[in-house]
Amino acid sequence: MSPDDPARSGPETAPGHTGSTAPHARVPARKPPPPTRPHPHPAEPPAEISVPPGELEAPVTTWTDHTADRPISLTAPSGIDRAAHHRLDEAWLAAAWSHPTTRCFVVSGGQVLIDETSDGRTELVMTPSFEAPLTEAHRYFLGKDEEGTSYFALQKDALPGRMDQSARPAGLREAGLLLSPRDAGLMVHAVALENWQRLHRFCSRCGERTVIAAAGHIRRCPACGAEHYPRTDPAVIMAVTDDEDRILLGRQVHWPEGRFSTLAGFVEPGESIEQSVRREVFEEAGILVGHVEYVASQPWPFPSSLMLGFMARAASTDIEVDGDEIHEARWFSREELRAGFESGEVLPPYGISIAARLIELWYGKPLPKPGSAL
């Protein structure tokens, strides 16, 4: 199942990358052909990286320097210290909540209120704590900034009424591209906690309803004493290229015609991330992968994924899609992808997804925004 699959992500889903079925719903994997020697990656991996004939395993190197000029969405330094050591200090939390400089905002169903400022910026709508809607249990401490201002998120069944004519509700896929690093960091933290809190209200050990602790970061079972922590599901997402420097992109069955993105899928139990990259690409597109390079990660709380981005080198080129989740996969040269964007035949992934940045690392420039002209 894809990290963006509706059955896993809840009501707010949008294509950011392709993906495979989850371990408990996996379609039978095809028996792989005899492995071939992978080709070296164009990013000139260190000389010590070599793959003996007949082997498809290779060490993972990193591309993190290549994202420094334009950070992955939702990963830029936010300036917020999560101050986790305060989460169990009820006296400190009470004092922080009542402090006049404290700011808070409501999160509901993955949405918050945002507003445009007079100078053209977009901000989270935050209020002093003494003006906040009443809630005790669903009040989550997010951290404090360099000035000592504390920030809280309040989980409610609905967002408050619009505070003025310009404030409006927005989900992370939209707001994440508009907000400052500070506000985006606060929002992704709050949305991830809210998703986990809504989906994990009962103890997985005994079935009793759990109670919130640690300022929203733990749920405790009053019956058996078990403690439950926010869930994070690792998923790999990879831009696969071949000897001709073409990129492999796929389209999920439920995506609109022309929407293409990188392949992706969840890491299975007992599996390394390198193994997951190779397995997912072969299961979804029938392509063997050799060399793998780690690029960057991205929090993806839809509802609880951590996307691990890679560049990967294909050791074969004959495509055979699984037909269950991946409807179509194609090799694109840069010229073919550019022509597809210009004609509208190919729609790019949404800009907030790490998928777009992985493609851009190969493409050489920013992708057009969905619905916009080049």
PDB file of N, CA, C and O in Angstrom, residues 174-217:
ATOM      1  N   GLU A 174      -1.260  22.172   1.062  1.00  0.00           N
ATOM      2  CA  GLU A 174      -1.306  23.550   0.588  1.00  0.00           C
ATOM      3  C   GLU A 174      -0.470  24.461   1.477  1.00  0.00           C
ATOM      4  O   GLU A 174       0.406  25.191   1.004  1.00  0.00           O
ATOM      5  N   ALA A 175      -0.730  24.416   2.769  1.00  0.00           N
ATOM      6  CA  ALA A 175      -0.098  25.359   3.687  1.00  0.00           C
ATOM      7  C   ALA A 175       1.401  25.141   3.789  1.00  0.00           C
ATOM      8  O   ALA A 175       2.157  26.094   4.001  1.00  0.00           O
ATOM      9  N   GLY A 176       1.851  23.899   3.641  1.00  0.00           N
ATOM     10  CA  GLY A 176       3.265  23.611   3.773  1.00  0.00           C
ATOM     11  C   GLY A 176       4.130  24.348   2.776  1.00  0.00           C
ATOM     12  O   GLY A 176       5.311  24.589   3.028  1.00  0.00           O
ATOM     13  N   LEU A 177       3.561  24.711   1.625  1.00  0.00           N
ATOM     14  CA  LEU A 177       4.302  25.457   0.605  1.00  0.00           C
ATOM     15  C   LEU A 177       4.246  26.959   0.827  1.00  0.00           C
ATOM     16  O   LEU A 177       5.008  27.710   0.214  1.00  0.00           O
ATOM     17  N   LEU A 178       3.339  27.405   1.699  1.00  0.00           N
ATOM     18  CA  LEU A 178       3.111  28.835   1.883  1.00  0.00           C
ATOM     19  C   LEU A 178       3.687  29.375   3.184  1.00  0.00           C
ATOM     20  O   LEU A 178       4.097  30.528   3.251  1.00  0.00           O
ATOM     21  N   LEU A 179       3.717  28.539   4.204  1.00  0.00           N
ATOM     22  CA  LEU A 179       4.099  28.997   5.534  1.00  0.00           C
ATOM     23  C   LEU A 179       5.607  29.148   5.683  1.00  0.00           C
ATOM     24  O   LEU A 179       6.388  28.536   4.950  1.00  0.00           O
ATOM     25  N   SER A 180       6.013  29.935   6.658  1.00  0.00           N
ATOM     26  CA  SER A 180       7.424  30.063   7.008  1.00  0.00           C
ATOM     27  C   SER A 180       7.908  28.738   7.590  1.00  0.00           C
ATOM     28  O   SER A 180       7.112  27.894   8.005  1.00  0.00           O
ATOM     29  N   PRO A 181       9.237  28.520   7.620  1.00  0.00           N
ATOM     30  CA  PRO A 181       9.742  27.290   8.226  1.00  0.00           C
ATOM     31  C   PRO A 181       9.242  27.074   9.656  1.00  0.00           C
ATOM     32  O   PRO A 181       8.948  25.949  10.041  1.00  0.00           O
ATOM     33  N   ARG A 182       9.145  28.158  10.434  1.00  0.00           N
ATOM     34  CA  ARG A 182       8.645  28.003  11.799  1.00  0.00           C
ATOM     35  C   ARG A 182       7.212  27.489  11.807  1.00  0.00           C
ATOM     36  O   ARG A 182       6.892  26.496  12.474  1.00  0.00           O
ATOM     37  N   ASP A 183       6.332  28.151  11.053  1.00  0.00           N
ATOM     38  CA  ASP A 183       4.922  27.760  11.064  1.00  0.00           C
ATOM     39  C   ASP A 183       4.705  26.392  10.431  1.00  0.00           C
ATOM     40  O   ASP A 183       3.879  25.600  10.888  1.00  0.00           O
ATOM     41  N   ALA A 184       5.459  26.099   9.358  1.00  0.00           N
ATOM     42  CA  ALA A 184       5.327  24.778   8.730  1.00  0.00           C
ATOM     43  C   ALA A 184       5.783  23.687   9.691  1.00  0.00           C
ATOM     44  O   ALA A 184       5.171  22.618   9.773  1.00  0.00           O
ATOM     45  N   GLY A 185       6.875  23.939  10.428  1.00  0.00           N
ATOM     46  CA  GLY A 185       7.342  22.961  11.399  1.00  0.00           C
ATOM     47  C   GLY A 185       6.344  22.728  12.514  1.00  0.00           C
ATOM     48  O   GLY A 185       6.119  21.592  12.945  1.00  0.00           O
ATOM     49  N   LEU A 186       5.729  23.788  13.002  1.00  0.00           N
ATOM     50  CA  LEU A 186       4.698  23.646  14.031  1.00  0.00           C
ATOM     51  C   LEU A 186       3.496  22.870  13.494  1.00  0.00           C
ATOM     52  O   LEU A 186       2.947  21.998  14.173  1.00  0.00           O
ATOM     53  N   MET A 187       3.107  23.171  12.259  1.00  0.00           N
ATOM     54  CA  MET A 187       1.925  22.523  11.696  1.00  0.00           C
ATOM     55  C   MET A 187       2.152  21.043  11.474  1.00  0.00           C
ATOM     56  O   MET A 187       1.293  20.216  11.791  1.00  0.00           O
ATOM     57  N   VAL A 188       3.313  20.658  10.907  1.00  0.00           N
ATOM     58  CA  VAL A 188       3.541  19.241  10.629  1.00  0.00           C
ATOM     59  C   VAL A 188       3.602  18.448  11.931  1.00  0.00           C
ATOM     60  O   VAL A 188       3.121  17.304  12.006  1.00  0.00           O
ATOM     61  N   HIS A 189       4.169  19.034  12.987  1.00  0.00           N
ATOM     62  CA  HIS A 189       4.192  18.387  14.298  1.00  0.00           C
ATOM     63  C   HIS A 189       2.774  18.190  14.821  1.00  0.00           C
ATOM     64  O   HIS A 189       2.396  17.099  15.276  1.00  0.00           O
ATOM     65  N   ALA A 190       1.960  19.243  14.730  1.00  0.00           N
ATOM     66  CA  ALA A 190       0.588  19.173  15.242  1.00  0.00           C
ATOM     67  C   ALA A 190      -0.272  18.187  14.454  1.00  0.00           C
ATOM     68  O   ALA A 190      -1.042  17.411  15.028  1.00  0.00           O
ATOM     69  N   VAL A 191      -0.160  18.223  13.136  1.00  0.00           N
ATOM     70  CA  VAL A 191      -0.967  17.323  12.301  1.00  0.00           C
ATOM     71  C   VAL A 191      -0.592  15.868  12.562  1.00  0.00           C
ATOM     72  O   VAL A 191      -1.464  14.987  12.651  1.00  0.00           O
ATOM     73  N   ALA A 192       0.708  15.601  12.715  1.00  0.00           N
ATOM     74  CA  ALA A 192       1.148  14.233  12.985  1.00  0.00           C
ATOM     75  C   ALA A 192       0.612  13.740  14.321  1.00  0.00           C
ATOM     76  O   ALA A 192       0.135  12.603  14.438  1.00  0.00           O
ATOM     77  N   LEU A 193       0.653  14.595  15.353  1.00  0.00           N
ATOM     78  CA  LEU A 193       0.118  14.202  16.659  1.00  0.00           C
ATOM     79  C   LEU A 193      -1.392  13.991  16.593  1.00  0.00           C
ATOM     80  O   LEU A 193      -1.924  13.033  17.155  1.00  0.00           O
ATOM     81  N   GLU A 194      -2.078  14.896  15.901  1.00  0.00           N
ATOM     82  CA  GLU A 194      -3.533  14.749  15.813  1.00  0.00           C
ATOM     83  C   GLU A 194      -3.921  13.461  15.104  1.00  0.00           C
ATOM     84  O   GLU A 194      -4.827  12.738  15.557  1.00  0.00           O
ATOM     85  N   ASN A 195      -3.267  13.150  13.995  1.00  0.00           N
ATOM     86  CA  ASN A 195      -3.578  11.905  13.285  1.00  0.00           C
ATOM     87  C   ASN A 195      -3.364  10.691  14.179  1.00  0.00           C
ATOM     88  O   ASN A 195      -4.195   9.778  14.220  1.00  0.00           O
ATOM     89  N   TRP A 196      -2.241  10.670  14.904  1.00  0.00           N
ATOM     90  CA  TRP A 196      -1.958   9.543  15.794  1.00  0.00           C
ATOM     91  C   TRP A 196      -2.975   9.477  16.926  1.00  0.00           C
ATOM     92  O   TRP A 196      -3.492   8.389  17.241  1.00  0.00           O
ATOM     93  N   GLN A 197      -3.312  10.597  17.517  1.00  0.00           N
ATOM     94  CA  GLN A 197      -4.260  10.600  18.628  1.00  0.00           C
ATOM     95  C   GLN A 197      -5.637  10.095  18.188  1.00  0.00           C
ATOM     96  O   GLN A 197      -6.290   9.340  18.915  1.00  0.00           O
ATOM     97  N   ARG A 198      -6.064  10.486  17.013  1.00  0.00           N
ATOM     98  CA  ARG A 198      -7.396  10.075  16.547  1.00  0.00           C
ATOM     99  C   ARG A 198      -7.453   8.586  16.216  1.00  0.00           C
ATOM    100  O   ARG A 198      -8.514   7.964  16.373  1.00  0.00           O
ATOM    101  N   LEU A 199      -6.342   8.026  15.776  1.00  0.00           N
ATOM    102  CA  LEU A 199      -6.350   6.640  15.313  1.00  0.00           C
ATOM    103  C   LEU A 199      -5.901   5.628  16.362  1.00  0.00           C
ATOM    104  O   LEU A 199      -6.001   4.421  16.130  1.00  0.00           O
ATOM    105  N   HIS A 200      -5.403   6.081  17.508  1.00  0.00           N
ATOM    106  CA  HIS A 200      -4.851   5.160  18.509  1.00  0.00           C
ATOM    107  C   HIS A 200      -5.396   5.493  19.900  1.00  0.00           C
ATOM    108  O   HIS A 200      -4.645   5.790  20.825  1.00  0.00           O
ATOM    109  N   ARG A 201      -6.711   5.390  20.023  1.00  0.00           N
ATOM    110  CA  ARG A 201      -7.345   5.744  21.296  1.00  0.00           C
ATOM    111  C   ARG A 201      -7.437   4.570  22.263  1.00  0.00           C
ATOM    112  O   ARG A 201      -7.727   4.765  23.439  1.00  0.00           O
ATOM    113  N   PHE A 202      -7.202   3.368  21.767  1.00  0.00           N
ATOM    114  CA  PHE A 202      -7.359   2.182  22.610  1.00  0.00           C
ATOM    115  C   PHE A 202      -6.053   1.409  22.693  1.00  0.00           C
ATOM    116  O   PHE A 202      -5.251   1.410  21.765  1.00  0.00           O
ATOM    117  N   CYS A 203      -5.878   0.746  23.828  1.00  0.00           N
ATOM    118  CA  CYS A 203      -4.654  -0.007  24.081  1.00  0.00           C
ATOM    119  C   CYS A 203      -4.578  -1.217  23.163  1.00  0.00           C
ATOM    120  O   CYS A 203      -5.519  -2.022  23.101  1.00  0.00           O
ATOM    121  N   SER A 204      -3.463  -1.374  22.462  1.00  0.00           N
ATOM    122  CA  SER A 204      -3.301  -2.521  21.572  1.00  0.00           C
ATOM    123  C   SER A 204      -3.005  -3.804  22.344  1.00  0.00           C
ATOM    124  O   SER A 204      -3.061  -4.894  21.777  1.00  0.00           O
ATOM    125  N   ARG A 205      -2.722  -3.693  23.647  1.00  0.00           N
ATOM    126  CA  ARG A 205      -2.452  -4.868  24.460  1.00  0.00           C
ATOM    127  C   ARG A 205      -3.721  -5.441  25.087  1.00  0.00           C
ATOM    128  O   ARG A 205      -3.939  -6.652  25.062  1.00  0.00           O
ATOM    129  N   CYS A 206      -4.573  -4.570  25.644  1.00  0.00           N
ATOM    130  CA  CYS A 206      -5.759  -5.087  26.353  1.00  0.00           C
ATOM    131  C   CYS A 206      -7.078  -4.517  25.846  1.00  0.00           C
ATOM    132  O   CYS A 206      -8.146  -4.988  26.232  1.00  0.00           O
ATOM    133  N   GLY A 207      -7.046  -3.505  25.005  1.00  0.00           N
ATOM    134  CA  GLY A 207      -8.272  -2.954  24.430  1.00  0.00           C
ATOM    135  C   GLY A 207      -8.902  -1.835  25.218  1.00  0.00           C
ATOM    136  O   GLY A 207      -9.903  -1.259  24.785  1.00  0.00           O
ATOM    137  N   GLU A 208      -8.356  -1.485  26.376  1.00  0.00           N
ATOM    138  CA  GLU A 208      -8.908  -0.407  27.197  1.00  0.00           C
ATOM    139  C   GLU A 208      -8.639   0.948  26.539  1.00  0.00           C
ATOM    140  O   GLU A 208      -7.637   1.138  25.840  1.00  0.00           O
ATOM    141  N   ARG A 209      -9.537   1.889  26.772  1.00  0.00           N
ATOM    142  CA  ARG A 209      -9.303   3.250  26.271  1.00  0.00           C
ATOM    143  C   ARG A 209      -8.102   3.854  27.002  1.00  0.00           C
ATOM    144  O   ARG A 209      -7.988   3.770  28.224  1.00  0.00           O
ATOM    145  N   THR A 210      -7.205   4.465  26.259  1.00  0.00           N
ATOM    146  CA  THR A 210      -6.016   5.056  26.844  1.00  0.00           C
ATOM    147  C   THR A 210      -6.228   6.541  27.151  1.00  0.00           C
ATOM    148  O   THR A 210      -7.199   7.149  26.678  1.00  0.00           O
ATOM    149  N   VAL A 211      -5.311   7.112  27.939  1.00  0.00           N
ATOM    150  CA  VAL A 211      -5.400   8.520  28.291  1.00  0.00           C
ATOM    151  C   VAL A 211      -4.138   9.224  27.794  1.00  0.00           C
ATOM    152  O   VAL A 211      -3.070   8.623  27.673  1.00  0.00           O
ATOM    153  N   ILE A 212      -4.266  10.503  27.504  1.00  0.00           N
ATOM    154  CA  ILE A 212      -3.168  11.286  26.964  1.00  0.00           C
ATOM    155  C   ILE A 212      -2.207  11.691  28.067  1.00  0.00           C
ATOM    156  O   ILE A 212      -2.622  12.083  29.162  1.00  0.00           O
ATOM    157  N   ALA A 213      -0.913  11.603  27.782  1.00  0.00           N
ATOM    158  CA  ALA A 213       0.123  12.027  28.718  1.00  0.00           C
ATOM    159  C   ALA A 213       1.240  12.698  27.933  1.00  0.00           C
ATOM    160  O   ALA A 213       1.229  12.737  26.700  1.00  0.00           O
ATOM    161  N   ALA A 214       2.224  13.232  28.670  1.00  0.00           N
ATOM    162  CA  ALA A 214       3.416  13.848  28.079  1.00  0.00           C
ATOM    163  C   ALA A 214       3.046  14.917  27.051  1.00  0.00           C
ATOM    164  O   ALA A 214       3.635  14.978  25.969  1.00  0.00           O
ATOM    165  N   ALA A 215       2.063  15.741  27.410  1.00  0.00           N
ATOM    166  CA  ALA A 215       1.664  16.870  26.557  1.00  0.00           C
ATOM    167  C   ALA A 215       1.316  16.431  25.146  1.00  0.00           C
ATOM    168  O   ALA A 215       1.593  17.114  24.165  1.00  0.00           O
ATOM    169  N   GLY A 216       0.699  15.230  25.036  1.00  0.00           N
ATOM    170  CA  GLY A 216       0.230  14.734  23.745  1.00  0.00           C
ATOM    171  C   GLY A 216       1.132  13.741  23.074  1.00  0.00           C
ATOM    172  O   GLY A 216       0.791  13.247  21.996  1.00  0.00           O
ATOM    173  N   HIS A 217       2.265  13.384  23.678  1.00  0.00           N
ATOM    174  CA  HIS A 217       3.247  12.528  23.024  1.00  0.00           C
ATOM    175  C   HIS A 217       3.262  11.102  23.548  1.00  0.00           C
ATOM    176  O   HIS A 217       4.085  10.294  23.103  1.00  0.00           O
TER     177      HIS A 217
END
